[in-house]
mmCIF file of C-alpha atoms in Angstrom:
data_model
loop_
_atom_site.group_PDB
_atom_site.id
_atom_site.type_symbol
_atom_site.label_atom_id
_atom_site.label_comp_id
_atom_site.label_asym_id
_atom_site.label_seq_id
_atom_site.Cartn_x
_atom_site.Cartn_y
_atom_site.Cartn_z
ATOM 1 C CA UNK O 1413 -17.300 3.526 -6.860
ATOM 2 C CA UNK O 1414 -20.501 2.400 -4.894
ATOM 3 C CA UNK O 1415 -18.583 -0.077 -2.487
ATOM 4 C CA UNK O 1416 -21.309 -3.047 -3.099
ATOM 5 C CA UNK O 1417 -20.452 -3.089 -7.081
ATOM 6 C CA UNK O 1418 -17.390 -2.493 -6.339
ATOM 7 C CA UNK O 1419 -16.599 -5.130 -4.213
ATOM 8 C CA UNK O 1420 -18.986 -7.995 -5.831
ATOM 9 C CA UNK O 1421 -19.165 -7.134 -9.484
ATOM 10 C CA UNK O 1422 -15.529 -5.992 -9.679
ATOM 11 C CA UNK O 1423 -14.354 -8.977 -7.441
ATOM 12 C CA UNK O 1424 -12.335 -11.116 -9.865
ATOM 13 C CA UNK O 1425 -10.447 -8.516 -11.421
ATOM 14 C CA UNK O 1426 -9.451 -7.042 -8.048
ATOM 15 C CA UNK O 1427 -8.390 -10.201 -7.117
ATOM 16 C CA UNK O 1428 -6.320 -11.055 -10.324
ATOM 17 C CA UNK O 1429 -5.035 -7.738 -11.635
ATOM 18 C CA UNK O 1430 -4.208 -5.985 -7.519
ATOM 19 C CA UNK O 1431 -4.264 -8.770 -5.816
ATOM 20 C CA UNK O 1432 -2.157 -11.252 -7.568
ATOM 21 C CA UNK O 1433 0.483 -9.058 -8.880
ATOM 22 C CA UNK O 1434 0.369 -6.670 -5.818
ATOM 23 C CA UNK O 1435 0.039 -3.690 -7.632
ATOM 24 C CA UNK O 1436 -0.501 0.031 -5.010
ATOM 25 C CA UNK O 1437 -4.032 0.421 -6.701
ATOM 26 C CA UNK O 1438 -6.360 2.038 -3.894
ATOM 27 C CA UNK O 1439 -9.817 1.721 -4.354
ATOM 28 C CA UNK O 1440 -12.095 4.264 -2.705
ATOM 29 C CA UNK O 1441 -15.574 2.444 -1.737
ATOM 30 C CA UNK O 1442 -18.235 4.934 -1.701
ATOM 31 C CA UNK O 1443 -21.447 4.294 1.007
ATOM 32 C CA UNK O 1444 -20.029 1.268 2.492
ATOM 33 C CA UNK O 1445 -22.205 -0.608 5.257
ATOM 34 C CA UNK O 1446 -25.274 1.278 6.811
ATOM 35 C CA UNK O 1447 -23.812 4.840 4.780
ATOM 36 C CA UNK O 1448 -26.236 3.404 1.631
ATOM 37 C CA UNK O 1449 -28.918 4.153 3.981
ATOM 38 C CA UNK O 1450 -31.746 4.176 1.936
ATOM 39 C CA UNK O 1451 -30.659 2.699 -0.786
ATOM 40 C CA UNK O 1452 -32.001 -0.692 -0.215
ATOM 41 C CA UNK O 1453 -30.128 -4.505 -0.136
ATOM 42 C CA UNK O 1454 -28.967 -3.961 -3.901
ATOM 43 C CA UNK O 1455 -26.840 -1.619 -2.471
ATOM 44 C CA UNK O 1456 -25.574 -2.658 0.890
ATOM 45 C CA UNK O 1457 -22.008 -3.436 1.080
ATOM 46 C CA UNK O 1458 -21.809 -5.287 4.441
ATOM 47 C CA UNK O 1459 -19.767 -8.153 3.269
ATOM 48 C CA UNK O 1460 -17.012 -6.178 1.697
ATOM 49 C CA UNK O 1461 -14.789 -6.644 4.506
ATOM 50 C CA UNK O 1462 -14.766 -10.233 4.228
ATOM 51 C CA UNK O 1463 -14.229 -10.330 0.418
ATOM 52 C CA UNK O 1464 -11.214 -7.706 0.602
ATOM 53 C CA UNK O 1465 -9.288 -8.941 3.417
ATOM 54 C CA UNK O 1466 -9.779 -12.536 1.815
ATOM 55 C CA UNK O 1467 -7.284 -11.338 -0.975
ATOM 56 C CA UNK O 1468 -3.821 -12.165 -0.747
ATOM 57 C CA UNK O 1469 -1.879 -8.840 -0.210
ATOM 58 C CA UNK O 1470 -5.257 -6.843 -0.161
ATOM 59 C CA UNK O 1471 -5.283 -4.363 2.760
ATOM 60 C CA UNK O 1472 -7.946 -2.508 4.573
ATOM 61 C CA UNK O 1473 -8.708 0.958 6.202
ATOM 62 C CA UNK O 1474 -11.824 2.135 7.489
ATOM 63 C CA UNK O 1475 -11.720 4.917 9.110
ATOM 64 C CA UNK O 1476 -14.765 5.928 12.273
ATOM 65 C CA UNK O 1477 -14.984 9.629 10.364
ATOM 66 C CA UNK O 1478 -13.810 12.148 8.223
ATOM 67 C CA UNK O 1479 -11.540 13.550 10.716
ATOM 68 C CA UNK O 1480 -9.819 9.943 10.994
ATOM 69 C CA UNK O 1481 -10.066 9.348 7.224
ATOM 70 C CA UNK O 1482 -7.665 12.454 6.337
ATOM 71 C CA UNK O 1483 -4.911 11.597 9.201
ATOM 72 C CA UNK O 1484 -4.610 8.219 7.524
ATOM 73 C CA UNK O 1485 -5.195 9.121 4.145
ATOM 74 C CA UNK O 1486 -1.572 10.495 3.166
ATOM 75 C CA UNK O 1487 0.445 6.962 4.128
ATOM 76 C CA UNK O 1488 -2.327 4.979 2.886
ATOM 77 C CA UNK O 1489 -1.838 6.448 -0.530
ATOM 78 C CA UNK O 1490 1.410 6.006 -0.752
ATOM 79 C CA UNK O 1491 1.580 2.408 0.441
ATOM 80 C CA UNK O 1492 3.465 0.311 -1.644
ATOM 81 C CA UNK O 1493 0.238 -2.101 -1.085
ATOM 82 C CA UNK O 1494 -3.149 -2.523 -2.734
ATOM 83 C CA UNK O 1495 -5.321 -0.460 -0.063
ATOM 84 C CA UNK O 1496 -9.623 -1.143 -0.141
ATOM 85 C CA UNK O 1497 -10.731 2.060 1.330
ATOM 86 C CA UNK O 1498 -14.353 2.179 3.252
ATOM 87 C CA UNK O 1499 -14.388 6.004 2.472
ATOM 88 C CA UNK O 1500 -16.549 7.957 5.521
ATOM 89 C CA UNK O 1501 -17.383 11.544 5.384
ATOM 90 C CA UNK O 1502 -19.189 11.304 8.641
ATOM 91 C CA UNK O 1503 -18.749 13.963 11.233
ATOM 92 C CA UNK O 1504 -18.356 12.858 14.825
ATOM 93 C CA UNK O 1505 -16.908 15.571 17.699
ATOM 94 C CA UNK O 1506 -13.902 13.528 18.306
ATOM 95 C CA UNK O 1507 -10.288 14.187 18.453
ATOM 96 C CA UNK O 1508 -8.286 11.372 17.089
ATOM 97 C CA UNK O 1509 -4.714 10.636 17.628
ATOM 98 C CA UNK O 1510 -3.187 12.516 14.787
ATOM 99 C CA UNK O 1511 0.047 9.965 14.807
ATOM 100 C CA UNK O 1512 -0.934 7.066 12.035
ATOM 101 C CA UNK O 1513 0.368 3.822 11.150
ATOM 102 C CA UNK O 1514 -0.541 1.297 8.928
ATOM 103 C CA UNK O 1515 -1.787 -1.620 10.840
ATOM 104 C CA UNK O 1516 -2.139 -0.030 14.082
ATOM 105 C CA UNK O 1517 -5.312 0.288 15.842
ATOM 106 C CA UNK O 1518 -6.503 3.366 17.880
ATOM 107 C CA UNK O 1519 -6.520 2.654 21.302
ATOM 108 C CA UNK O 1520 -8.978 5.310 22.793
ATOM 109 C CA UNK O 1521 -9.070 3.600 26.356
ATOM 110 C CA UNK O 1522 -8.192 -0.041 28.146
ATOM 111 C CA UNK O 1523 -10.679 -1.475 30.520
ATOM 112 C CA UNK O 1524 -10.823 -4.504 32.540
ATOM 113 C CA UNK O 1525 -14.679 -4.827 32.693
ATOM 114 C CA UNK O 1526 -14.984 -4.654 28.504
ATOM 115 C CA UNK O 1527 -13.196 -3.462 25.427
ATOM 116 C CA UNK O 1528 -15.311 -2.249 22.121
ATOM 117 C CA UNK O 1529 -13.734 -3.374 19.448
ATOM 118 C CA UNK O 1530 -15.107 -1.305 16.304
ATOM 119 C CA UNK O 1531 -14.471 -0.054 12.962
ATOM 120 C CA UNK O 1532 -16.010 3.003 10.808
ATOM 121 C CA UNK O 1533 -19.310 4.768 10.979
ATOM 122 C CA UNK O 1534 -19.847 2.781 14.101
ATOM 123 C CA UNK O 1535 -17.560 4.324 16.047
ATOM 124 C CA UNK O 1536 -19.807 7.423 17.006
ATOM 125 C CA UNK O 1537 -21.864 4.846 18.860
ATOM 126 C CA UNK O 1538 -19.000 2.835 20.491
ATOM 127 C CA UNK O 1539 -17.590 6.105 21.791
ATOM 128 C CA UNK O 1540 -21.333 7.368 23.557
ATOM 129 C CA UNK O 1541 -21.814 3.759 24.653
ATOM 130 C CA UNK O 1542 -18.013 4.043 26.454
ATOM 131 C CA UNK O 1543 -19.258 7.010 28.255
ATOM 132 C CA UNK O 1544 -22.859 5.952 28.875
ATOM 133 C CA UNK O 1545 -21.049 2.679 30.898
ATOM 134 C CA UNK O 1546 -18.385 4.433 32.686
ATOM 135 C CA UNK O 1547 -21.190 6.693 34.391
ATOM 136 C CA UNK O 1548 -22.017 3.381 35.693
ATOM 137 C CA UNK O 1549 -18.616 2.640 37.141
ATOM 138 C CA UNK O 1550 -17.183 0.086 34.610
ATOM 139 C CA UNK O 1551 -13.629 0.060 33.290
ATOM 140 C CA UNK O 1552 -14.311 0.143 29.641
ATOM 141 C CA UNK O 1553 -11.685 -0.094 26.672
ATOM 142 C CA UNK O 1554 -12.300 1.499 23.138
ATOM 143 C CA UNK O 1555 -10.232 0.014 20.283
ATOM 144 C CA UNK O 1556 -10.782 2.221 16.700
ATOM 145 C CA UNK O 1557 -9.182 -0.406 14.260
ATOM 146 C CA UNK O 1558 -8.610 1.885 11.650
ATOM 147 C CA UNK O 1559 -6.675 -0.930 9.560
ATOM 148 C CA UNK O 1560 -8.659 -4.382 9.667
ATOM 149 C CA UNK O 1561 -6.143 -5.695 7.927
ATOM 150 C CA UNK O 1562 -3.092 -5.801 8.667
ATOM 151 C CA UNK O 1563 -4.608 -6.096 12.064
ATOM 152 C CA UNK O 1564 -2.994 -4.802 14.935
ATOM 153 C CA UNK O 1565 -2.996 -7.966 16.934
ATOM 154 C CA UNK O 1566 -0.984 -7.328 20.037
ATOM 155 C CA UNK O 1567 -3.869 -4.866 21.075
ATOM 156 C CA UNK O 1568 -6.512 -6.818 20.654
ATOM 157 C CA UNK O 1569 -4.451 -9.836 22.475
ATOM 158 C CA UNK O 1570 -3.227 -7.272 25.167
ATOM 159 C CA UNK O 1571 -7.527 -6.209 25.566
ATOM 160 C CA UNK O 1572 -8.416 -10.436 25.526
ATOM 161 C CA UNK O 1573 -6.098 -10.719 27.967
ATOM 162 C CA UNK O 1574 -7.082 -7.700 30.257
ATOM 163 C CA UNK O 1575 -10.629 -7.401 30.210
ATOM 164 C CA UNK O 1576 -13.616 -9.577 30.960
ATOM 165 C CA UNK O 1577 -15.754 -9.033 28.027
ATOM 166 C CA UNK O 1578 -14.698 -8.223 24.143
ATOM 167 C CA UNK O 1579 -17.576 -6.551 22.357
ATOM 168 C CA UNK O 1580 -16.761 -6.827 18.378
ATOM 169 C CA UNK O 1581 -19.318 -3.780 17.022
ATOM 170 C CA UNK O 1582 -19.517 -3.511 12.697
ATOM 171 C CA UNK O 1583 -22.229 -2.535 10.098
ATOM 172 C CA UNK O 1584 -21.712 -6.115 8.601
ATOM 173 C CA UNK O 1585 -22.469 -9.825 8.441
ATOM 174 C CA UNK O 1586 -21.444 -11.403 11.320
ATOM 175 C CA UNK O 1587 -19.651 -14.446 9.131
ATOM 176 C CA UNK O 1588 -16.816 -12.646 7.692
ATOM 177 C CA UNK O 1589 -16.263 -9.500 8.830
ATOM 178 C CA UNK O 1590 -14.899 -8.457 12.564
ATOM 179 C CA UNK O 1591 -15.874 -11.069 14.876
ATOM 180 C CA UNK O 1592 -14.642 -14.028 12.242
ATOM 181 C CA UNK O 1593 -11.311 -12.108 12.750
ATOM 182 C CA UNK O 1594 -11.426 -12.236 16.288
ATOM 183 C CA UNK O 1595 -12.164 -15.894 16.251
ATOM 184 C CA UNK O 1596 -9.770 -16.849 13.716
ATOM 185 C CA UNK O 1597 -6.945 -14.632 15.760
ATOM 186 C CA UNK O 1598 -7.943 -16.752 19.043
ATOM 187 C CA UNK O 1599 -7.604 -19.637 17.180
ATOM 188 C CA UNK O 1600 -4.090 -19.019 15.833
ATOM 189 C CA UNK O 1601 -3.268 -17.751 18.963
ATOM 190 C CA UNK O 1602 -4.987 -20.591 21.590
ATOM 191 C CA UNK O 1603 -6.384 -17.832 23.217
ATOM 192 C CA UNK O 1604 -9.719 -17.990 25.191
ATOM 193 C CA UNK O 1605 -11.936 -14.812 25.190
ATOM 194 C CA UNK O 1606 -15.348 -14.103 25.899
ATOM 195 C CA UNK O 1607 -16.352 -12.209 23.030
ATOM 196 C CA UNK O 1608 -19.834 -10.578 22.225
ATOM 197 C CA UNK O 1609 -20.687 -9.385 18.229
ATOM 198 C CA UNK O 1610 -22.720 -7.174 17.293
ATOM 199 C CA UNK O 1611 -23.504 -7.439 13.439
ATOM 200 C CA UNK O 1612 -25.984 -8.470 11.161
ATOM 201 C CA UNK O 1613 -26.650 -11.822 11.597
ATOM 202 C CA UNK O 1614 -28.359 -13.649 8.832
ATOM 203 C CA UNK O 1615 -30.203 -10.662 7.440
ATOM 204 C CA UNK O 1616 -30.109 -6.981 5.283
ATOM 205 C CA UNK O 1617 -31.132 -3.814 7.472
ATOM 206 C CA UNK O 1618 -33.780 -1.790 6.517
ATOM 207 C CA UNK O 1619 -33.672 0.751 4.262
ATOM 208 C CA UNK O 1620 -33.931 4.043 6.126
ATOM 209 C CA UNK O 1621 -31.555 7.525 6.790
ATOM 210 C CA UNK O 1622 -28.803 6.485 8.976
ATOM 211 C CA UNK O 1623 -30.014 7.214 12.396
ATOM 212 C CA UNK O 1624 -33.458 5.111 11.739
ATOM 213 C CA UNK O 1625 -31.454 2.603 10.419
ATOM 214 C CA UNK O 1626 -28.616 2.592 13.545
ATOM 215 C CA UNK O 1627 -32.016 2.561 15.680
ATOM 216 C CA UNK O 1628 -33.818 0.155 14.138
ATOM 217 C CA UNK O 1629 -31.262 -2.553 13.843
ATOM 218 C CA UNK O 1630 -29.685 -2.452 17.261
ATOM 219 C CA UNK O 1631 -26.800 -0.809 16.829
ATOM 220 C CA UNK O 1632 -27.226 2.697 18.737
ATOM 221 C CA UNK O 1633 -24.777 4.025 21.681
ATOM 222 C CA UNK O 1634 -28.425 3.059 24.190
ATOM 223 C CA UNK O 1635 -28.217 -0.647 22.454
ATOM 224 C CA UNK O 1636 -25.012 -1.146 22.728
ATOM 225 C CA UNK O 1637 -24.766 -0.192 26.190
ATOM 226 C CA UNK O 1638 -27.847 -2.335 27.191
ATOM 227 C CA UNK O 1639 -26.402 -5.418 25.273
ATOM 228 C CA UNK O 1640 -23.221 -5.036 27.145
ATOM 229 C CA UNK O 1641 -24.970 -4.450 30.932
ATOM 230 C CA UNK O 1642 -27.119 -7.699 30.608
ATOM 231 C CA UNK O 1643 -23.753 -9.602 28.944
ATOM 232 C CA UNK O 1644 -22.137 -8.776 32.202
ATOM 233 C CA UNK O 1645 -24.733 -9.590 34.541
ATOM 234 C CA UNK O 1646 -25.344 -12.613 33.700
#
């Protein structure tokens, strides 16, 4: 279904009939974050992640592409869990690491100057922001979550712990979504990290096709790698 109703009008019965008895009920979320494009604020599901993963036994997988989308498809289906599915058809030239597990991230690359941390459609621009900075001679780390929850915590500890800048990138509300989780794994973990977001703060995006709207709103390979340049100059 479209993931905003979905998520928000179909909230309380996910919660109480998956949630609550744990049932393996996967629910495929059609044009999730800046995929609904045009389709205006009625039908932007950019807080999805935060009402999912705030179920009890609700998990999470959101793959960067089609390509990563059918290497984790087959175990996510047959999970023994209630799976919320940010289903993405997008094409990116990419070859993913065809070995899957639930609840462990894609580590792409470690860097000691920054790690992007990202999640779905947003990969595509993570990836051509990676390059764009290592032309420049930094050491940069790619995480693909995959699974936001469970979260593979050990490699987003091991990237706190190894690199001077975390940059959290998501087609979502700040409050909520990937950079809460960051913050609330810190937390549990007394961790300091510097840690950059890049979300929507406070706000819809406009309704556009995708590239206007990627553009528009910041989030673009050429933002992301200008965001992170002045973050570590300063």
């Amino acid at each position: 279904a479209l993931a905003a109703f979905l998520t928000m009008r179909g909230f309380e019965f996910i919660r109480t009939d998956i949630g609550y008895p744990n049932f393996p009920v996967k629910l495929i979320s059609f044009i999730p974050g800046f995929l609904s494009t045009g389709n205006g604020p009625t039908h932007q599901a950019i807080e999805d992640v935060s009402l999912m993963r705030g179920i009890p036994n609700m998990n999470i997988y959101a793959p960067a592409d089609e390509k990563d989308l059918l290497i984790g498809l087959e175990s996510i289906l047959k999970s023994e869990k209630p799976f919320y599915i940010r289903y993405n058809n997008r094409n990116y030239d990419f070859d993913h690491d065809q070995s899957f597990e639930i609840g462990k991230a894609e580590v792409i690359s470690e860097g000691s100057d920054v790690t992007l941390i990202t999640y779905g459609t947003l990969f595509a621009e993570a990836h051509q922001a990676k390059l764009a900075l290592e032309e420049k001679g930094l050491k940069v780390g790619l995480i693909n979550l995959r699974c936001i929850k469970p979260l593979d915590e050990k490699a987003i500890i091991k990237a706190a712990k190894n690199s001077s800048l975390l940059v959290s990138i998501e087609d979502h509300f700040q409050v909520g979504g990937l950079y809460s989780i960051l913050g609330e794994l810190f937390l549990k973990e007394q961790l300091s990290a510097k840690v950059m977001p890049i979300a929507l703060e406070e706000k819809w995006f406009i309704p556009a096709g995708l590239d206007d709207v990627i553009a528009h709103e910041g989030f673009s390979a050429k933002d992301i790698y200008e965001k992170v340049l002045k973050e570590l100059n300063k």
